[in-house]
mmCIF file of C-alpha atoms in Angstrom:
data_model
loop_
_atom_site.group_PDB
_atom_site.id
_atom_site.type_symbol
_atom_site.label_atom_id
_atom_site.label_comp_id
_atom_site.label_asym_id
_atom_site.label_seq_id
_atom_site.Cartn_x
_atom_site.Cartn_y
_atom_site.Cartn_z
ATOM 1 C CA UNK A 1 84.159 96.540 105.256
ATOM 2 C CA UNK A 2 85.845 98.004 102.155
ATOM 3 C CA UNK A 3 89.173 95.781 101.604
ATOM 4 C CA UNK A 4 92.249 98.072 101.062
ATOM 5 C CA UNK A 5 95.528 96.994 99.404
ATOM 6 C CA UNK A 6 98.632 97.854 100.666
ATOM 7 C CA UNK A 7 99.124 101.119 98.259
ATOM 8 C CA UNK A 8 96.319 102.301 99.283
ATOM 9 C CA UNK A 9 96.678 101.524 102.925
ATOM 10 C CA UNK A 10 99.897 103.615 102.927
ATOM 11 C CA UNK A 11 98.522 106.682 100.957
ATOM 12 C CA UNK A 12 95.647 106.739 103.967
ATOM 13 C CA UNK A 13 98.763 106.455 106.405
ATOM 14 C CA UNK A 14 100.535 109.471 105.505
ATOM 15 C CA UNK A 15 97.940 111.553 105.337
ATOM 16 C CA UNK A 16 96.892 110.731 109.418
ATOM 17 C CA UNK A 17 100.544 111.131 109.689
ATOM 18 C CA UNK A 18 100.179 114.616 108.172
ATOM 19 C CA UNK A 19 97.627 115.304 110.465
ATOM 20 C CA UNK A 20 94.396 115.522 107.758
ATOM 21 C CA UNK A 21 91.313 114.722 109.208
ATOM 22 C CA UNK A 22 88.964 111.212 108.518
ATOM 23 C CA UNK A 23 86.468 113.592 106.564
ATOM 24 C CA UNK A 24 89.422 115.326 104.257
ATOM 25 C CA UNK A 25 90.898 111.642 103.784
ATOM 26 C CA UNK A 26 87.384 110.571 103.047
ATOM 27 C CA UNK A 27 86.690 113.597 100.585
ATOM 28 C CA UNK A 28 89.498 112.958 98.150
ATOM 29 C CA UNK A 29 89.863 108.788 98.283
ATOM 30 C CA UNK A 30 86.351 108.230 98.306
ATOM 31 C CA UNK A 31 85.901 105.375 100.864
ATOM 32 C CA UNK A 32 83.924 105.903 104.128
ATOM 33 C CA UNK A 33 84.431 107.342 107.250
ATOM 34 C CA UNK A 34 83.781 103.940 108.745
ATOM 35 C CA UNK A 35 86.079 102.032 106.660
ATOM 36 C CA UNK A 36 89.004 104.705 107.091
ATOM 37 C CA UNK A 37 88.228 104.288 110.852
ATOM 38 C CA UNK A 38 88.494 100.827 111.029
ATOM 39 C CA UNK A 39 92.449 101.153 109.552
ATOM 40 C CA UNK A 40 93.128 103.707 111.014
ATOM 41 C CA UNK A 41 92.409 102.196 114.646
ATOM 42 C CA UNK A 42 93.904 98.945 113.585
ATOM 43 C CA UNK A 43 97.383 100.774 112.237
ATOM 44 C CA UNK A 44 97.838 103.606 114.770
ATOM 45 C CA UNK A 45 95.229 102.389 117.768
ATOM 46 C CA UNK A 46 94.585 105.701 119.386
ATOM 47 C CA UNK A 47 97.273 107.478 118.517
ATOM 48 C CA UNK A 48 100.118 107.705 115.960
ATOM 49 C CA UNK A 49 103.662 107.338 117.179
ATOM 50 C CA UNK A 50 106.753 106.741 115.084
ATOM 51 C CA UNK A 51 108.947 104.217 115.791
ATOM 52 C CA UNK A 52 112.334 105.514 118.260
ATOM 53 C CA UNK A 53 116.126 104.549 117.267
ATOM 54 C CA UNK A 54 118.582 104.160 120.132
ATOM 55 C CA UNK A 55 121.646 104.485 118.025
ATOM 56 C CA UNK A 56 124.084 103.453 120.924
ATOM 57 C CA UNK A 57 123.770 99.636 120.488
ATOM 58 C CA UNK A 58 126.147 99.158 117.963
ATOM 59 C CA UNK A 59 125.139 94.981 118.136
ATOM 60 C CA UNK A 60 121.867 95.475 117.122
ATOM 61 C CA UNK A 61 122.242 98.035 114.578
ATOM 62 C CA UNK A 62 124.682 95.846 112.917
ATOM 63 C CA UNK A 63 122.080 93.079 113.110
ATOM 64 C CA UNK A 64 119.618 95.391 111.022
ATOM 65 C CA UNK A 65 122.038 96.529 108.872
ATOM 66 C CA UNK A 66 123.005 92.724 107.984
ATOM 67 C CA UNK A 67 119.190 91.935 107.485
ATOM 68 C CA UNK A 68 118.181 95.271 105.291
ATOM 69 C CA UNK A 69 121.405 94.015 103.670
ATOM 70 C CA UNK A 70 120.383 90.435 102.983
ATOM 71 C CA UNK A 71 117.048 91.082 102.516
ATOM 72 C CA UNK A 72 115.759 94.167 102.771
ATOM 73 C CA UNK A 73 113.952 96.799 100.522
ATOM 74 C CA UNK A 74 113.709 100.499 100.900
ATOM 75 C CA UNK A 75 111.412 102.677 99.034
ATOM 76 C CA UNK A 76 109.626 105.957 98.653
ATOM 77 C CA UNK A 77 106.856 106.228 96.625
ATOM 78 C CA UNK A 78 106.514 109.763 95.478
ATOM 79 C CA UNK A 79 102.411 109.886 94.848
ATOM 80 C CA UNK A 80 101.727 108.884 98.615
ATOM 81 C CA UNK A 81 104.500 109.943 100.010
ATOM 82 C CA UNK A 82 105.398 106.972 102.340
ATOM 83 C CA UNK A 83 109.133 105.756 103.140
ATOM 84 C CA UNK A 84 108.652 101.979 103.264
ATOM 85 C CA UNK A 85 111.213 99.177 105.092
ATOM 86 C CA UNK A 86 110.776 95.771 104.224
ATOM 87 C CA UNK A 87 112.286 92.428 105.505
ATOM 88 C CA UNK A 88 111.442 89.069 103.686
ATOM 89 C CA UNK A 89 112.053 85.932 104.656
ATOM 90 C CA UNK A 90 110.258 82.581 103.645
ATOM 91 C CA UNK A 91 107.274 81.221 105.344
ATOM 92 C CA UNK A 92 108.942 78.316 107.060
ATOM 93 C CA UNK A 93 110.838 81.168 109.191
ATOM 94 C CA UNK A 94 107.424 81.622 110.812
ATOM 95 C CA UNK A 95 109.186 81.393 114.177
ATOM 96 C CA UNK A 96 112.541 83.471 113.557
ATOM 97 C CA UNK A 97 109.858 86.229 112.768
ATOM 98 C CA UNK A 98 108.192 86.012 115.598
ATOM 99 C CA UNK A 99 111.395 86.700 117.421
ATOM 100 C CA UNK A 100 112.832 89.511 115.097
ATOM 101 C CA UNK A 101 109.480 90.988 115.564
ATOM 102 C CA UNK A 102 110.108 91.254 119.418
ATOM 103 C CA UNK A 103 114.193 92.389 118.635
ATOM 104 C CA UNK A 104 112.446 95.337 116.702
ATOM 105 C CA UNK A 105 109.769 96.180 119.375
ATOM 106 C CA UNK A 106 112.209 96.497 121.937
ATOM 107 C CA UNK A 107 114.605 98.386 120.013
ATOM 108 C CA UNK A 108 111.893 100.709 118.187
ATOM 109 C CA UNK A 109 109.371 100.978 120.532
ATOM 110 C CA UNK A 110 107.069 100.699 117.527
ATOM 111 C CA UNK A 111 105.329 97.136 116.249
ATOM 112 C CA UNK A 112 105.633 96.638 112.537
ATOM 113 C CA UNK A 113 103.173 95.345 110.047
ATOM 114 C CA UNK A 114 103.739 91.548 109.610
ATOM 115 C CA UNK A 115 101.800 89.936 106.472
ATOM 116 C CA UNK A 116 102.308 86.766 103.951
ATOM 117 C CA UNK A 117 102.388 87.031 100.113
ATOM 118 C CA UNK A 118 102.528 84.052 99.201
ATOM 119 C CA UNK A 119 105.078 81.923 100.028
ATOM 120 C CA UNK A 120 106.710 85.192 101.407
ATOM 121 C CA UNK A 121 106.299 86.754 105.508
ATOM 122 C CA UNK A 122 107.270 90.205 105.565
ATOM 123 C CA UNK A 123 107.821 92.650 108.049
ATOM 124 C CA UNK A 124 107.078 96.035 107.079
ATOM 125 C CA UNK A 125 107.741 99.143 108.820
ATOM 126 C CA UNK A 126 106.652 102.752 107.123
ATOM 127 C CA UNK A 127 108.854 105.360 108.926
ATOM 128 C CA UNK A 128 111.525 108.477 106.871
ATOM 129 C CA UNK A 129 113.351 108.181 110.402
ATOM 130 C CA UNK A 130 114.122 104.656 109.628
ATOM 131 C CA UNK A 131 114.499 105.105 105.809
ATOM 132 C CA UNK A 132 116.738 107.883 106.547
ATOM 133 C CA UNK A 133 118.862 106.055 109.051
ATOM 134 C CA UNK A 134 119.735 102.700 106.844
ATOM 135 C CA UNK A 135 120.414 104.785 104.157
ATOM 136 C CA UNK A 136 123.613 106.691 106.717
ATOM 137 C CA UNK A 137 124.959 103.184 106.372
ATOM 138 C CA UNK A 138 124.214 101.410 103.624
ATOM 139 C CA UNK A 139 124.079 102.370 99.463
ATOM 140 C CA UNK A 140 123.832 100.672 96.012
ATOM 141 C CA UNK A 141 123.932 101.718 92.430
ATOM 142 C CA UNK A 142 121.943 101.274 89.464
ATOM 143 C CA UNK A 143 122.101 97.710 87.777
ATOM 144 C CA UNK A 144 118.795 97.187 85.383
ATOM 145 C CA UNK A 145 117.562 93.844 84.874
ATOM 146 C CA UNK A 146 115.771 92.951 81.743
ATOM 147 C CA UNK A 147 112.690 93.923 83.585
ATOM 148 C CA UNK A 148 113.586 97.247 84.047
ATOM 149 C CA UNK A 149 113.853 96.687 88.023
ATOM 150 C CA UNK A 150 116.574 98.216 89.742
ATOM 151 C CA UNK A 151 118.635 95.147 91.562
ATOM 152 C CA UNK A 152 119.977 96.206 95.203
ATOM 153 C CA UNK A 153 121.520 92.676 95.388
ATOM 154 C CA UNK A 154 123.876 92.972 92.762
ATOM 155 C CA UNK A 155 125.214 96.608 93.666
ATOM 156 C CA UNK A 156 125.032 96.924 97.388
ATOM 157 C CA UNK A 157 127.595 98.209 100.000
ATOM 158 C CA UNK A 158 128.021 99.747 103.027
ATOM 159 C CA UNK A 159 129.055 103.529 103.121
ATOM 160 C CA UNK A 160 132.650 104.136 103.953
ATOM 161 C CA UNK A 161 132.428 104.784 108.033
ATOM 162 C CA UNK A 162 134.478 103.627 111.384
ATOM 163 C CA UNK A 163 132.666 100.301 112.141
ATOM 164 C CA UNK A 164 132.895 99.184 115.961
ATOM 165 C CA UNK A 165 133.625 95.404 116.048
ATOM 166 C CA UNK A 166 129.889 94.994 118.090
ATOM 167 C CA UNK A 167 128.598 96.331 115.118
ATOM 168 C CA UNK A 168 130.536 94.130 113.379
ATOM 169 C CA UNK A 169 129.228 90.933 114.982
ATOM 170 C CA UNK A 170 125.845 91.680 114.415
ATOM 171 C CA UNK A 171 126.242 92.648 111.063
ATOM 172 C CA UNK A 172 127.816 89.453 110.630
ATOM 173 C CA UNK A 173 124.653 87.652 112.476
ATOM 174 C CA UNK A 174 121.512 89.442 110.349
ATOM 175 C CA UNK A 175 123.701 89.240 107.071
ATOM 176 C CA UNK A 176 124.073 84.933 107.995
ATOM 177 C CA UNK A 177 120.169 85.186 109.433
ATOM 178 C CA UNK A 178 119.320 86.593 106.051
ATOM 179 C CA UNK A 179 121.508 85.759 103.302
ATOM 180 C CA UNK A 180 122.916 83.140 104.798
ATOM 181 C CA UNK A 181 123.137 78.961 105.125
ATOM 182 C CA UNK A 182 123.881 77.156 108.631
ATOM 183 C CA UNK A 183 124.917 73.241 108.707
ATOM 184 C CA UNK A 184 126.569 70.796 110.994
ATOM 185 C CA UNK A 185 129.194 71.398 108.955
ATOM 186 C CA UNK A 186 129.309 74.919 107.611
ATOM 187 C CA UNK A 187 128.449 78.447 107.416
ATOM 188 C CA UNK A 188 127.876 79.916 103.643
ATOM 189 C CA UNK A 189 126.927 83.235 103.142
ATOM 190 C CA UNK A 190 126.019 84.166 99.255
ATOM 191 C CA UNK A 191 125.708 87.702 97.493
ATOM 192 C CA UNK A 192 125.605 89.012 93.971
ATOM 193 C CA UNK A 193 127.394 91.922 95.368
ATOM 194 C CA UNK A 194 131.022 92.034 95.360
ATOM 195 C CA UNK A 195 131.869 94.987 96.922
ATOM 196 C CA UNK A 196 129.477 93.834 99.993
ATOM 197 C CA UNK A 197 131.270 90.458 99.944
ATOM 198 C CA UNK A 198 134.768 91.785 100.295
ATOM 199 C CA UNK A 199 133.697 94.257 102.940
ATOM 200 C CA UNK A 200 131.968 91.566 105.239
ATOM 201 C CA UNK A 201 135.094 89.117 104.387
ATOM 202 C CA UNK A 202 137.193 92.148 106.009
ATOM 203 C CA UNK A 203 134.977 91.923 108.780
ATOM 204 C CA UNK A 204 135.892 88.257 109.382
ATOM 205 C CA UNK A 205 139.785 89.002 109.200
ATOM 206 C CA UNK A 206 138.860 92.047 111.579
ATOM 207 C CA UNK A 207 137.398 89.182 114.068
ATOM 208 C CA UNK A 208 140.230 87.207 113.781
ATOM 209 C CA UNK A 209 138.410 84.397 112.107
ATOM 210 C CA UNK A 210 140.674 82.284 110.416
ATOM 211 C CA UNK A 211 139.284 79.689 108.292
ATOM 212 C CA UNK A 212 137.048 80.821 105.681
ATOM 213 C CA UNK A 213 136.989 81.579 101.762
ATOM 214 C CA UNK A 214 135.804 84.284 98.922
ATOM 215 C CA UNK A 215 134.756 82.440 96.070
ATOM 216 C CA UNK A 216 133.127 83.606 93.062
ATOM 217 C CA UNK A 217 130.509 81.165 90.978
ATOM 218 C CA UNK A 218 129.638 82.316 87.658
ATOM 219 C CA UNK A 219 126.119 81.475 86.538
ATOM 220 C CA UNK A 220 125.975 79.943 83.352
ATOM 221 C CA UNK A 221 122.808 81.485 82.283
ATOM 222 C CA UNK A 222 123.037 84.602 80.165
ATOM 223 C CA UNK A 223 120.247 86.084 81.961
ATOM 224 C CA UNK A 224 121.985 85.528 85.441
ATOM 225 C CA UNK A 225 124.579 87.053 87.547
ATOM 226 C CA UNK A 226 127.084 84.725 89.071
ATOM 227 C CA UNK A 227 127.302 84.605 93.061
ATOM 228 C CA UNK A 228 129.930 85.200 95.580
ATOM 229 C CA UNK A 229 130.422 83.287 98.592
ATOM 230 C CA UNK A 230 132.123 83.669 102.081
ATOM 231 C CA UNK A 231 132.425 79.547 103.706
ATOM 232 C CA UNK A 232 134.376 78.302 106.179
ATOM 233 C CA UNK A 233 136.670 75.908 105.403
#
């Protein structure tokens, strides 16, 4: 069995999710009918469904919003036309996944993909409906590192909208789960971000927490941008 990567994998996906056939998708990639099968079952099963968004529960769209915040990654790539989600988190988190994995089932009626690189457990989802629906509540501008990559940490914010205080809370909860550092002792949360910083440190104040702190800590590094950080004090 021909092994695919992942670029490939996801050019084969959305064109089953166009509706071309195994022997068209066959035709112009070149791999076998038996190979594209095998993928093709193990991605879809028997049929391809996309995932479902119940927009009413403000809690747990908060919580996603504070994870694709923290650590998540949005992309469309042009050539195979797929709208990609990712969530990262470490590998020692093996367990938290587990149980985001379920949070998303239930709320998406959809399993994602769930795969290591490295060090690194993702959760992937490939889905415009969910592309489309972060992006309603969450933006960031251009800021180039010396690599040429475009950094979502350092520019990131959410879009000027009438936030319930359930959403709120679980905004508050992913962004912590994601971004974030739990003690005995204390709660840190860390961005490169100001703009996100100051909004979630309205969110406190709108929650009538009372003892926390903004604080910014340059980098001394030329190459590296300082970091700001919400703590209870």
């Amino acid at each position: 069995m021909n092994r695919l990567n992942e670029k490939e994998r996801d050019y084969i996906i959305q064109l089953v999710k166009k509706g071309k056939s195994l022997n068209y998708i066959s035709k112009i990639t070149g791999l076998g009918k038996s190979t594209l099968y095998y993928h093709y079952k193990k991605t879809f099963g028997k049929k391809y469904k996309d995932l479902k968004i119940e927009d009413d529960d403000d809690l747990f769209i908060g919580e996603l919003v504070g994870l694709f915040v923290g650590d998540g990654y949005a992309f469309f790539d042009r050539k195979s036309y797929s709208y990609s989600i990712r969530f990262y988190f470490n590998n020692t988190e093996k367990e938290y996944v587990k149980e985001l994995v379920k949070l998303f089932v239930k709320n998406f009626n959809k399993s994602p993909m769930v795969y290591r690189t490295k060090n690194v457990l993702i959760i992937k989802y490939l889905s415009k409906k969910l592309f489309n629906f972060l992006l309603n509540y969450v933006g960031w501008g251009v800021s180039i590192n010396k690599a040429g990559q475009n950094k979502k940490s350092r520019t990131v914010f959410l879009k000027d909208r009438e936030y319930s205080d359930r959403f709120k809370i679980g905004f508050l909860r992913g962004f912590v789960d994601s971004d974030g550092y739990i003690s005995s002792k204390k709660i840190v949360l860390a961005s490169a971000s100001e703009i996100i910083m100051k909004q979630t440190e309205s969110f406190f104040v709108d929650l009538n927490f009372k003892y926390f702190k903004l604080s910014f800590y340059p980098d001394k590094r030329s190459n590296r941008k300082g970091m700001w950080h919400i703590y209870n004090t």
